[in-house]
Short mmCIF file of C-alpha atoms and ligand atoms in Angstrom, two decimals:
data_model
loop_
_atom_site.label_atom_id
_atom_site.label_comp_id
_atom_site.label_asym_id
_atom_site.label_seq_id
_atom_site.Cartn_x
_atom_site.Cartn_y
_atom_site.Cartn_z
CA UNK A 149 -88.26 14.94 13.85
CA UNK A 150 -86.01 17.06 13.32
CA UNK A 151 -85.67 20.24 13.93
CA UNK A 152 -83.90 20.97 10.98
CA UNK A 153 -84.92 23.53 8.13
CA UNK A 154 -86.99 21.29 5.42
CA UNK A 155 -87.12 23.11 1.42
CA UNK A 156 -90.25 23.14 -0.58
CA UNK A 157 -88.29 19.58 -2.46
CA UNK A 158 -89.06 18.50 1.02
CA UNK A 159 -84.96 17.74 1.39
CA UNK A 160 -84.07 18.76 4.88
CA UNK A 161 -81.18 21.59 5.35
CA UNK A 162 -77.99 19.54 5.62
CA UNK A 163 -75.19 20.31 8.74
CA UNK A 164 -71.94 18.65 10.36
CA UNK A 165 -71.87 17.56 13.25
CA UNK A 166 -68.93 18.05 15.55
CA UNK A 167 -68.22 17.89 19.19
CA UNK A 168 -71.61 18.04 19.53
CA UNK A 169 -72.54 20.97 17.82
CA UNK A 170 -74.64 20.85 13.96
CA UNK A 171 -72.80 23.17 12.02
CA UNK A 172 -72.04 24.54 8.13
CA UNK A 173 -67.84 25.13 7.43
CA UNK A 174 -66.06 27.40 8.71
CA UNK A 175 -64.77 28.00 4.80
CA UNK A 176 -68.60 28.69 4.06
CA UNK A 177 -68.16 25.52 0.93
CA UNK A 178 -71.34 23.46 -0.31
CA UNK A 179 -72.19 21.45 -2.72
CA UNK A 180 -75.50 20.32 -4.69
CA UNK A 181 -77.26 17.92 -3.41
CA UNK A 182 -79.31 15.73 -6.51
CA UNK A 183 -82.74 13.71 -7.11
CA UNK A 184 -81.65 10.81 -9.24
CA UNK A 185 -85.05 11.01 -10.01
CA UNK A 186 -85.20 13.75 -11.84
CA UNK A 187 -81.45 15.99 -11.94
CA UNK A 188 -83.16 18.93 -10.12
CA UNK A 189 -81.11 19.92 -7.39
CA UNK A 190 -82.95 19.82 -3.52
CA UNK A 191 -79.97 20.65 -1.54
CA UNK A 192 -76.40 21.72 -0.63
CA UNK A 193 -73.71 19.79 1.66
CA UNK A 194 -71.84 21.68 3.52
CA UNK A 195 -67.64 20.99 2.63
CA UNK A 196 -65.59 20.73 6.07
CA UNK A 197 -62.34 22.35 6.04
CA UNK A 198 -58.95 21.70 7.61
CA UNK A 199 -59.98 23.59 10.41
CA UNK A 200 -63.53 22.06 11.35
CA UNK A 201 -61.83 18.47 10.43
CA UNK A 202 -59.02 19.09 13.27
CA UNK A 203 -62.10 20.43 15.46
CA UNK A 204 -63.61 17.02 15.27
CA UNK A 205 -60.39 15.49 15.37
CA UNK A 206 -59.97 16.83 19.00
CA UNK A 207 -63.32 16.32 19.62
CA UNK A 208 -62.99 12.60 18.10
CA UNK A 209 -59.95 12.37 21.09
CA UNK A 210 -62.07 14.09 24.02
CA UNK A 211 -65.31 11.76 22.96
CA UNK A 212 -62.61 8.47 23.35
CA UNK A 213 -62.36 9.51 26.72
CA UNK A 214 -65.37 10.21 27.81
CA UNK A 215 -66.61 6.97 25.72
CA UNK A 216 -64.65 4.11 26.47
CA UNK A 217 -65.08 5.04 30.47
CA UNK A 218 -68.60 5.32 30.53
CA UNK A 219 -70.25 2.08 32.02
CA UNK A 220 -71.25 -0.60 28.64
CA UNK A 221 -74.76 -0.90 30.75
CA UNK A 222 -75.07 2.17 30.06
CA UNK A 223 -73.37 2.83 26.80
CA UNK A 224 -75.94 -0.17 25.77
CA UNK A 225 -78.87 1.01 26.63
CA UNK A 226 -78.00 4.71 24.55
CA UNK A 227 -77.01 2.19 21.83
CA UNK A 228 -80.94 0.68 22.08
CA UNK A 229 -82.48 4.35 23.07
CA UNK A 230 -80.88 5.51 19.63
CA UNK A 231 -82.09 1.97 17.46
CA UNK A 232 -86.04 2.79 19.26
CA UNK A 233 -85.65 6.75 17.96
CA UNK A 234 -84.48 5.34 14.23
CA UNK A 235 -86.92 2.20 14.01
CA UNK A 236 -89.36 4.74 14.94
CA UNK A 237 -88.13 7.93 11.96
CA UNK A 238 -87.62 4.93 9.16
CA UNK A 239 -91.03 6.20 7.07
CA UNK A 240 -88.79 9.71 7.11
CA UNK A 241 -85.51 9.07 7.16
CA UNK A 242 -86.47 6.40 4.35
CA UNK A 243 -87.92 9.21 2.20
CA UNK A 244 -85.49 10.94 2.98
CA UNK A 245 -82.71 8.57 1.31
CA UNK A 246 -85.07 7.70 -1.64
CA UNK A 247 -85.08 11.91 -3.03
CA UNK A 248 -81.17 11.72 -2.84
CA UNK A 249 -80.44 8.38 -3.90
CA UNK A 250 -83.64 6.93 -5.32
CA UNK A 251 -83.79 2.98 -4.00
CA UNK A 252 -87.97 2.88 -3.94
CA UNK A 253 -89.63 4.07 -0.68
CA UNK A 254 -90.11 0.61 0.25
CA UNK A 255 -86.39 -0.57 0.18
CA UNK A 256 -85.37 2.35 1.62
CA UNK A 257 -87.38 2.69 4.38
CA UNK A 258 -86.50 -1.31 5.10
CA UNK A 259 -83.35 0.31 5.15
CA UNK A 260 -83.76 2.26 7.63
CA UNK A 261 -85.40 -0.15 10.01
CA UNK A 262 -83.43 -3.35 9.45
CA UNK A 263 -79.91 -1.00 10.27
CA UNK A 264 -81.28 -0.69 13.40
CA UNK A 265 -81.37 -3.97 14.18
CA UNK A 266 -78.14 -4.12 13.19
CA UNK A 267 -77.16 -1.24 15.96
CA UNK A 268 -79.50 -3.82 18.32
CA UNK A 269 -77.34 -6.61 17.48
CA UNK A 270 -73.86 -4.90 17.52
CA UNK A 271 -74.32 -3.25 20.97
CA UNK A 272 -75.55 -6.32 22.32
CA UNK A 273 -73.23 -8.20 21.29
CA UNK A 274 -70.32 -5.40 22.43
CA UNK A 275 -71.17 -7.46 26.14
CA UNK A 276 -69.76 -10.13 25.03
CA UNK A 277 -66.59 -9.48 24.17
CA UNK A 278 -64.93 -11.00 26.84
CA UNK A 279 -60.94 -12.11 27.25
CA UNK A 280 -59.67 -14.97 27.99
CA UNK A 281 -57.51 -15.70 31.55
CA UNK A 282 -54.78 -17.96 30.52
CA UNK A 283 -53.17 -21.01 32.62
CA UNK A 284 -49.41 -19.59 34.19
CA UNK A 285 -47.33 -20.38 37.15
CA UNK A 286 -48.53 -19.77 40.48
CA UNK A 287 -48.18 -16.07 41.78
CA UNK A 288 -49.16 -14.68 38.27
CA UNK A 289 -52.05 -14.23 36.28
CA UNK A 290 -51.97 -13.60 32.74
CA UNK A 291 -54.92 -12.15 31.30
CA UNK A 292 -55.94 -11.83 27.35
CA UNK A 293 -58.90 -8.47 26.96
CA UNK A 294 -59.97 -6.57 24.55
CA UNK A 295 -60.34 -2.76 24.03
CA UNK A 296 -61.44 -0.03 22.50
CA UNK A 297 -58.90 1.07 19.43
CA UNK A 298 -59.68 4.15 19.65
CA UNK A 299 -60.65 6.92 17.37
CA UNK A 300 -61.65 5.73 14.08
CA UNK A 301 -62.58 7.16 11.11
CA UNK A 302 -64.82 5.65 8.45
CA UNK A 303 -65.89 6.94 4.99
CA UNK A 304 -69.03 5.25 3.58
CA UNK A 305 -70.11 5.59 -0.29
CA UNK A 306 -74.46 6.49 -1.69
CA UNK A 307 -76.01 3.03 -2.01
CA UNK A 308 -76.27 2.10 1.51
CA UNK A 309 -77.21 5.78 2.70
CA UNK A 310 -78.18 4.61 6.24
CA UNK A 311 -76.35 0.65 5.80
CA UNK A 312 -73.21 1.97 5.63
CA UNK A 313 -72.83 4.88 7.81
CA UNK A 314 -74.69 2.31 10.40
CA UNK A 315 -71.97 -0.19 9.93
CA UNK A 316 -68.87 1.51 10.65
CA UNK A 317 -70.63 3.80 13.66
CA UNK A 318 -72.37 0.37 14.89
CA UNK A 319 -69.55 -1.12 15.80
CA UNK A 320 -67.33 1.23 15.92
CA UNK A 321 -69.81 2.73 19.05
CA UNK A 322 -70.62 -0.48 20.74
CA UNK A 323 -67.13 -1.82 20.86
CA UNK A 324 -66.76 1.55 23.12
CA UNK A 325 -64.55 4.16 20.28
CA UNK A 326 -65.33 7.64 19.12
CA UNK A 327 -65.65 7.96 15.08
CA UNK A 328 -65.61 10.54 12.34
CA UNK A 329 -67.78 9.81 9.62
CA UNK A 330 -67.22 11.04 6.40
CA UNK A 331 -70.34 9.98 4.37
CA UNK A 332 -71.23 10.65 0.91
CA UNK A 333 -71.59 13.91 -0.17
CA UNK A 334 -74.19 12.62 -2.64
CA UNK A 335 -76.85 10.64 0.41
CA UNK A 336 -75.39 13.21 2.91
CA UNK A 337 -79.10 13.73 4.72
CA UNK A 338 -79.51 10.08 5.67
CA UNK A 339 -76.61 10.37 7.61
CA UNK A 340 -77.82 13.31 9.44
CA UNK A 341 -80.95 12.02 9.88
CA UNK A 342 -79.06 8.24 11.55
CA UNK A 343 -76.80 10.83 13.73
CA UNK A 344 -79.64 13.02 15.16
CA UNK A 345 -81.20 9.68 16.52
CA UNK A 346 -77.52 9.06 18.32
CA UNK A 347 -77.71 12.24 19.47
CA UNK A 348 -81.63 12.48 20.56
CA UNK A 349 -80.82 9.34 22.37
CA UNK A 350 -77.25 10.85 24.88
CA UNK A 351 -74.38 10.06 23.40
CA UNK A 352 -71.92 12.55 24.47
CA UNK A 353 -70.46 15.28 22.33
CA UNK A 354 -66.77 14.43 20.04
CA UNK A 355 -68.17 10.34 20.61
CA UNK A 356 -70.01 11.08 16.75
CA UNK A 357 -68.98 13.92 14.49
CA UNK A 358 -70.22 13.52 11.51
CA UNK A 359 -68.49 15.25 8.02
CA UNK A 360 -68.68 16.37 4.64
CA UNK A 361 -65.66 17.12 1.75
CA UNK A 362 -63.00 16.97 -0.70
CA UNK A 363 -63.11 13.77 -0.05
CA UNK A 364 -59.46 13.11 -0.99
CA UNK A 365 -58.66 15.76 1.17
CA UNK A 366 -60.66 15.09 4.08
CA UNK A 367 -59.72 11.22 3.91
CA UNK A 368 -56.08 12.48 3.75
CA UNK A 369 -56.42 14.86 6.98
CA UNK A 370 -57.64 12.61 8.85
CA UNK A 371 -55.59 9.10 7.99
CA UNK A 372 -52.10 10.98 8.71
CA UNK A 373 -53.37 12.24 12.07
CA UNK A 374 -51.85 10.56 15.30
CA UNK A 375 -55.22 11.04 16.57
CA UNK A 376 -57.09 8.16 14.68
CA UNK A 377 -56.58 5.02 15.51
CA UNK A 378 -58.56 2.76 12.22
CA UNK A 379 -59.16 3.44 9.65
CA UNK A 380 -62.24 1.39 7.84
CA UNK A 381 -63.97 2.64 4.50
CA UNK A 382 -66.19 0.88 2.11
CA UNK A 383 -66.56 2.16 -1.52
CA UNK A 384 -64.46 0.85 -4.70
CA UNK A 385 -60.98 -0.93 -5.26
CA UNK A 386 -58.98 2.39 -6.57
CA UNK A 387 -60.21 3.91 -3.92
CA UNK A 388 -59.43 0.97 -1.21
CA UNK A 389 -56.25 0.86 -2.47
CA UNK A 390 -55.52 4.12 -2.20
CA UNK A 391 -55.85 4.86 1.00
CA UNK A 392 -54.38 1.83 2.56
CA UNK A 393 -51.79 2.61 0.68
CA UNK A 394 -51.78 6.19 3.48
CA UNK A 395 -52.57 4.49 6.54
CA UNK A 396 -49.65 2.04 5.74
CA UNK A 397 -47.59 5.27 5.91
CA UNK A 398 -48.93 5.54 9.32
CA UNK A 399 -48.75 1.56 10.61
CA UNK A 400 -52.40 2.59 10.74
CA UNK A 401 -55.02 -0.77 10.35
CA UNK A 402 -57.71 -0.71 8.02
CA UNK A 403 -60.92 -1.78 7.34
CA UNK A 404 -61.36 -2.22 3.47
CA UNK A 405 -64.97 -3.34 2.45
CA UNK A 406 -64.66 -3.13 -1.40
CA UNK A 407 -66.09 -4.00 -4.61
CA UNK A 408 -66.64 -7.04 -6.43
CA UNK A 409 -68.26 -8.99 -9.64
CA UNK A 410 -70.29 -11.75 -8.62
CA UNK A 411 -70.65 -14.74 -10.13
CA UNK A 412 -73.98 -17.04 -10.37
CA UNK A 413 -72.80 -20.91 -11.13
CA UNK A 414 -76.26 -22.45 -12.34
CA UNK A 415 -75.40 -26.27 -12.35
CA UNK A 416 -77.18 -28.92 -14.98
CA UNK A 417 -79.48 -29.79 -11.60
CA UNK A 418 -80.40 -26.77 -11.16
CA UNK A 419 -83.74 -25.23 -11.16
CA UNK A 420 -83.93 -23.26 -13.86
CA UNK A 421 -87.30 -21.17 -14.24
CA UNK A 422 -86.87 -20.87 -10.30
CA UNK A 423 -83.02 -19.80 -10.23
CA UNK A 424 -83.63 -17.10 -12.80
CA UNK A 425 -86.61 -15.35 -10.39
CA UNK A 426 -84.52 -15.54 -6.92
CA UNK A 427 -81.10 -14.22 -9.51
CA UNK A 428 -82.76 -11.68 -11.22
CA UNK A 429 -85.22 -9.96 -8.29
CA UNK A 430 -81.58 -9.83 -6.59
CA UNK A 431 -79.90 -8.44 -9.78
CA UNK A 432 -82.39 -5.23 -9.64
CA UNK A 433 -82.28 -4.36 -5.91
CA UNK A 434 -81.36 -1.20 -5.60
CA UNK A 435 -80.84 -1.04 -9.08
CA UNK A 436 -77.37 -3.28 -9.46
CA UNK A 437 -75.65 -0.65 -6.78
CA UNK A 438 -74.41 -3.25 -4.33
CA UNK A 439 -71.00 -4.70 -3.66
CA UNK A 440 -72.51 -7.97 -3.70
CA UNK A 441 -75.04 -7.91 -6.78
CA UNK A 442 -74.99 -11.02 -8.39
CA UNK A 443 -73.00 -10.05 -11.79
CA UNK A 444 -71.77 -12.67 -13.97
CA UNK A 445 -74.14 -15.30 -14.73
CA UNK A 446 -72.66 -18.45 -16.00
CA UNK A 447 -75.36 -20.87 -16.55
CA UNK A 448 -75.09 -24.91 -17.60
CA UNK A 449 -75.83 -24.50 -21.41
CA UNK A 450 -78.96 -27.44 -20.53
CA UNK A 451 -80.42 -24.56 -19.26
CA UNK A 452 -79.07 -21.83 -21.05
CA UNK A 453 -82.19 -20.73 -22.84
CA UNK A 454 -84.76 -21.71 -20.05
CA UNK A 455 -82.75 -19.75 -17.00
CA UNK A 456 -82.92 -16.77 -19.62
CA UNK A 457 -86.01 -16.22 -20.63
CA UNK A 458 -87.57 -16.26 -17.43
CA UNK A 459 -84.98 -13.65 -16.19
CA UNK A 460 -85.78 -11.79 -19.06
CA UNK A 461 -89.65 -11.87 -18.20
CA UNK A 462 -87.92 -10.66 -15.24
CA UNK A 463 -86.43 -7.94 -15.64
CA UNK A 464 -89.49 -6.99 -18.34
CA UNK A 465 -92.58 -6.84 -15.31
CA UNK A 466 -89.18 -4.34 -13.34
CA UNK A 467 -91.74 -1.08 -12.25
CA UNK A 468 -89.17 0.96 -13.34
CA UNK A 469 -90.08 4.55 -12.07
CA UNK A 470 -89.70 7.36 -9.51
CA UNK A 471 -88.86 5.87 -6.08
CA UNK A 472 -91.40 8.03 -4.64
CA UNK A 473 -94.64 6.67 -6.87
CA UNK A 474 -96.90 3.94 -5.77
CA UNK A 475 -95.82 0.45 -7.78
CA UNK A 476 -92.05 1.28 -8.61
CA UNK A 477 -89.54 -1.45 -7.73
CA UNK A 478 -87.04 -0.16 -9.45
CA UNK A 479 -85.36 3.25 -9.34
CA UNK A 480 -82.83 5.85 -11.29
CA UNK A 481 -78.99 5.31 -10.87
CA UNK A 482 -77.71 6.96 -8.24
CA UNK A 483 -75.58 9.50 -9.88
CA UNK A 484 -74.72 10.21 -14.02
CA UNK A 485 -71.74 8.60 -13.72
CA UNK A 486 -73.63 5.23 -13.63
CA UNK A 487 -75.10 5.68 -15.82
CA UNK A 488 -72.28 6.54 -18.37
CA UNK A 489 -69.95 3.38 -16.97
CA UNK A 490 -73.57 1.66 -18.23
CA UNK A 491 -73.47 3.27 -21.66
CA UNK A 492 -69.97 2.09 -22.28
CA UNK A 493 -70.20 -1.23 -20.93
CA UNK A 494 -73.63 -2.02 -22.93
CA UNK A 495 -71.83 -0.38 -26.74
CA UNK A 496 -68.35 -2.13 -25.30
CA UNK A 497 -70.68 -5.75 -24.81
CA UNK A 498 -73.14 -5.00 -27.80
CA UNK A 499 -69.13 -4.34 -30.06
CA UNK A 500 -67.88 -7.68 -28.98
CA UNK A 501 -70.90 -9.45 -30.29
CA UNK A 502 -73.53 -9.72 -27.55
CA UNK A 503 -76.77 -9.59 -27.80
CA UNK A 504 -79.47 -7.65 -26.17
CA UNK A 505 -82.04 -9.89 -25.26
CA UNK A 506 -84.36 -6.91 -23.11
CA UNK A 507 -83.12 -3.25 -22.50
CA UNK A 508 -79.97 -1.91 -23.02
CA UNK A 509 -80.61 1.85 -22.84
CA UNK A 510 -80.91 5.10 -20.82
CA UNK A 511 -84.97 5.34 -20.61
CA UNK A 512 -86.12 8.63 -22.63
CA UNK A 513 -86.89 10.69 -19.63
CA UNK A 514 -85.26 12.67 -17.20
CA UNK A 515 -84.19 11.22 -14.30
CA UNK A 516 -80.45 8.65 -14.36
CA UNK A 517 -82.96 6.12 -15.18
CA UNK A 518 -81.25 2.72 -17.29
CA UNK A 519 -83.56 -0.16 -18.86
CA UNK A 520 -82.58 -4.05 -16.82
CA UNK A 521 -80.60 -5.03 -18.98
CA UNK A 522 -80.12 -8.87 -20.41
CA UNK A 523 -77.44 -9.82 -21.98
CA UNK A 524 -76.52 -13.05 -24.25
CA UNK A 525 -73.47 -13.98 -26.02
CA UNK A 526 -71.02 -11.94 -23.93
CA UNK A 527 -67.39 -12.29 -24.73
CA UNK A 528 -65.11 -13.31 -21.54
CA UNK A 529 -63.29 -9.93 -23.30
CA UNK A 530 -65.70 -7.54 -23.27
CA UNK A 531 -65.69 -4.97 -20.28
CA UNK A 532 -68.83 -5.86 -18.68
CA UNK A 533 -67.33 -9.63 -17.78
CA UNK A 534 -64.47 -7.98 -16.40
CA UNK A 535 -65.25 -4.73 -14.67
CA UNK A 536 -68.01 -4.70 -11.67
CA UNK A 537 -71.15 -3.19 -13.80
CA UNK A 538 -73.12 -1.51 -10.40
CA UNK A 539 -76.09 -1.45 -11.53
CA UNK A 540 -78.97 -3.35 -13.56
CA UNK A 541 -76.98 -5.42 -16.03
CA UNK A 542 -77.64 -8.88 -16.46
CA UNK A 543 -74.29 -10.86 -18.79
CA UNK A 544 -75.53 -14.62 -19.31
CA UNK A 545 -73.37 -16.35 -20.86
CA UNK A 546 -73.42 -20.68 -20.97
CA UNK A 547 -70.93 -22.96 -20.03
CA UNK A 548 -70.34 -27.44 -20.47
CA UNK A 549 -67.94 -28.49 -18.06
CA UNK A 550 -68.27 -26.72 -14.32
CA UNK A 551 -65.14 -26.10 -13.30
CA UNK A 552 -64.39 -24.21 -16.41
CA UNK A 553 -66.87 -22.15 -14.99
CA UNK A 554 -65.39 -22.12 -11.88
CA UNK A 555 -62.46 -21.08 -13.38
CA UNK A 556 -64.14 -18.09 -15.24
CA UNK A 557 -65.51 -17.60 -12.20
CA UNK A 558 -62.08 -17.56 -9.88
CA UNK A 559 -60.64 -15.77 -12.65
CA UNK A 560 -60.83 -11.44 -11.92
CA UNK A 561 -58.68 -10.44 -9.15
CA UNK A 562 -62.29 -9.82 -7.20
CA UNK A 563 -63.98 -11.93 -4.18
CA UNK A 564 -66.08 -11.09 -2.05
CA UNK A 565 -70.57 -12.59 -2.94
CA UNK A 566 -70.48 -15.95 -4.97
CA UNK A 567 -73.19 -17.50 -5.88
CA UNK A 568 -74.94 -21.32 -7.07
CA UNK A 569 -77.83 -22.58 -7.68
CA UNK A 570 -77.75 -26.67 -7.31
CA UNK A 571 -80.26 -29.42 -5.77
CA UNK A 572 -77.52 -31.41 -4.65
CA UNK A 573 -75.79 -31.17 -1.39
CA UNK A 574 -72.32 -32.86 -2.96
CA UNK A 575 -72.10 -30.47 -5.40
CA UNK A 576 -73.05 -27.28 -3.59
CA UNK A 577 -69.83 -28.05 -0.88
CA UNK A 578 -67.83 -28.81 -4.24
CA UNK A 579 -68.82 -25.03 -5.75
CA UNK A 580 -68.56 -22.85 -2.11
CA UNK A 581 -64.60 -24.59 -1.11
CA UNK A 582 -63.58 -23.99 -4.49
CA UNK A 583 -64.98 -20.16 -4.74
CA UNK A 584 -62.57 -17.99 -3.42
CA UNK A 585 -65.31 -15.10 -2.22
CA UNK A 586 -66.38 -13.84 1.26
CA UNK A 587 -70.23 -14.22 1.06
CA UNK A 588 -71.06 -16.88 -0.59
CA UNK A 589 -75.13 -18.42 -1.34
CA UNK A 590 -76.46 -21.40 -2.73
CA UNK A 591 -80.11 -21.14 -3.89
CA UNK A 592 -80.84 -18.18 -2.87
CA UNK A 593 -78.83 -14.50 -3.53
CA UNK A 594 -80.06 -13.27 -0.19
CA UNK A 595 -78.18 -9.78 1.09
CA UNK A 596 -75.99 -9.55 4.47
CA UNK A 597 -77.72 -9.56 7.68
CA UNK A 598 -76.31 -8.65 10.90
CA UNK A 599 -75.82 -11.56 12.89
CA UNK A 600 -72.83 -13.14 9.72
CA UNK A 601 -69.61 -11.37 8.44
CA UNK A 602 -69.41 -9.77 5.54
CA UNK A 603 -66.50 -8.61 3.88
CA UNK A 604 -63.84 -10.42 0.99
CA UNK A 605 -60.90 -11.70 0.03
CA UNK A 606 -58.64 -11.29 -2.44
CA UNK A 607 -58.84 -7.38 -4.10
CA UNK A 608 -61.74 -7.14 -2.65
CA UNK A 609 -60.84 -6.70 0.74
CA UNK A 610 -60.22 -7.61 4.49
CA UNK A 611 -62.40 -7.26 7.80
CA UNK A 612 -65.47 -8.04 7.99
CA UNK A 613 -68.62 -6.78 9.20
CA UNK A 614 -71.79 -7.55 10.44
CA UNK A 615 -70.86 -10.85 13.27
CA UNK A 616 -68.51 -11.25 15.67
CA UNK A 617 -66.43 -10.33 13.47
CA UNK A 618 -67.16 -7.04 13.14
CA UNK A 619 -66.01 -6.15 15.78
CA UNK A 620 -62.26 -7.69 15.82
CA UNK A 621 -61.54 -4.18 13.52
CA UNK A 622 -62.13 -2.35 16.22
CA UNK A 623 -60.77 -3.96 19.77
CA UNK A 624 -57.22 -4.27 20.13
CA UNK A 625 -56.48 -7.26 22.75
CA UNK A 626 -53.57 -6.68 25.47
CA UNK A 627 -51.87 -9.32 27.05
CA UNK A 628 -51.45 -8.73 30.58
CA UNK A 629 -49.30 -11.01 33.14
CA UNK A 630 -49.65 -9.62 36.12
CA UNK A 631 -46.94 -10.53 38.97
CA UNK A 632 -48.48 -11.32 42.51
CA UNK A 633 -47.38 -10.72 45.71
CA UNK A 634 -47.38 -13.01 48.18
CA UNK A 635 -51.09 -13.28 49.76
CA UNK A 636 -52.02 -11.36 53.26
CA UNK A 637 -52.63 -14.71 54.76
P1 NAD B 197 -65.39 6.11 -6.78
O1 NAD B 197 -64.38 5.10 -6.62
O2 NAD B 197 -64.81 8.14 -7.54
O3 NAD B 197 -65.88 6.25 -5.32
C1 NAD B 197 -66.24 5.58 -4.38
C2 NAD B 197 -66.63 5.97 -2.46
O4 NAD B 197 -65.18 6.56 -2.38
C3 NAD B 197 -67.65 7.25 -3.03
O5 NAD B 197 -67.87 7.56 -2.22
C4 NAD B 197 -66.35 8.57 -3.08
O6 NAD B 197 -67.01 9.81 -2.12
C5 NAD B 197 -65.92 7.71 -1.76
N1 NAD B 197 -64.41 8.32 -2.37
C6 NAD B 197 -64.01 8.47 -3.80
N2 NAD B 197 -62.19 9.01 -3.34
C7 NAD B 197 -62.47 9.26 -1.65
C8 NAD B 197 -61.44 9.49 -1.48
N3 NAD B 197 -59.77 9.68 -2.13
N4 NAD B 197 -61.19 9.38 0.02
C9 NAD B 197 -62.01 9.13 0.99
N5 NAD B 197 -63.14 8.73 -0.19
C10 NAD B 197 -63.55 7.85 -1.41
O7 NAD B 197 -66.25 5.97 -7.19
P2 NAD B 197 -67.83 6.23 -7.76
O8 NAD B 197 -68.62 6.62 -8.53
O9 NAD B 197 -68.50 6.40 -6.38
O10 NAD B 197 -68.56 4.48 -7.50
C11 NAD B 197 -67.79 3.75 -9.13
C12 NAD B 197 -67.76 2.59 -8.48
O11 NAD B 197 -67.72 2.32 -6.41
C13 NAD B 197 -68.56 1.65 -7.97
O12 NAD B 197 -67.94 0.46 -9.47
C14 NAD B 197 -68.65 0.52 -7.22
O13 NAD B 197 -67.64 -0.97 -7.97
C15 NAD B 197 -67.75 1.19 -6.51
N6 NAD B 197 -68.45 1.51 -4.91
C16 NAD B 197 -68.82 0.16 -4.88
C17 NAD B 197 -68.86 0.65 -2.82
C18 NAD B 197 -69.56 -0.82 -2.13
O14 NAD B 197 -70.42 -1.30 -1.27
N7 NAD B 197 -68.23 -1.17 -2.20
C19 NAD B 197 -70.61 1.45 -3.06
C20 NAD B 197 -70.13 2.00 -4.21
C21 NAD B 197 -69.32 2.02 -5.02
#
């Protein structure tokens, strides 16, 4: 699929992609890439220098002019071709993703296929980025037009090595923007494989640039540049606030997809077995490292024991292992920081009186493996009930009164995803209206889809990805009032 060298670990050489050229950073600095299932270094990621970033900025400025003026039918055709190439290469992209991130091969390959669909959807949607004609006085044409905002600086994390970058690249390129993307240094080869699909499909030089580096230095440099017109970030709340503040200093718009701590309210009339099965499936997907992962389970006291028993059964049925091994349903955590965080959160909860119903420890083997974990009797002041675990831990607590559960659900500064299980349409309506979150699901804990907007409220960020709303951040609105001369009649 590529001309890149592949090492004996099966991991390709990682490059930066700047101004239409694959290259190593000018400073010769690199960082190791680690396979989280083995803890072994499998490759190196080059780190961009300030000069590399300046070349990327100049290229994005030039690339924006080229791409903005490329007929939309041609732009769309190129993006569809990139999506076709990604679909063809999904198995290989999935293998690379599993090597560097750890998720099971089927999940990784599925992610590569799904994001090709995301690209197709945005490419088609951009063809309908209509403006409007406003009734005005005779002799004046008053129109509203939507135009690409300009070069985008985007920053994406390691949990969805294809999904994160593709959401930003597909929205930017569909809208007619150029982009410099700094994908995660921990999952860089998947980002390279995605970019290669665009390059091979004919995206002109400068339109799409990929860099890696020291995150804080790269973001500070790109945000400060007058060439950058939009800052798009997915990641943690503290880093999102930092980047939004930097962008505020230079009056740049930002798109912030940050973390959450998603409550699941299981109402008294729900089926506890079905609810537990569905919630557990979502909980352990990607080893819980999903910003919308269900992470606080508030269960009506009448269902509490049945729900918990079924959840424990589901947790114990998870096949934990190397994502490349057939039959694995949950891989390792993506890095050792998560392992340390989960050990800390579990120890704190137990110290405060929580009971470990299953799991609770890392696995005794190489790799960042943590057992699927269920905790009960977790007090409200445990760190686990306040801080997003971003891992395979499910704290389950009972409630008596629905309004009390809603107050608990809304008590944190986050508002990304929230879930409820109930047989009553009226209760579902009451609960979804009351929950402070941007992504709500009833009777399932399904993930994001490209046809619908995803995003948060409160500290979880602002702006939306997916759906027609995804283009809003990447387009500016121009009002044009045209006083016409006398017609030649
Ligand atoms: P982190 O806060 O250090 O980093 C989060 C992401 O932001 C990483 O990809 C990192 O490379 C990037 N980053 C960090 N500082 C940056 C900067 N100054 N400029 C640009 N990018 C920067 O934490 P982490 O250990 O990687 O992840 C821990 C937490 O982050 C998790 O607990 C979770 O809450 C959150 N997270 C959220 C998402 C999401 O999809 N919203 C994804 C990954 C991590």
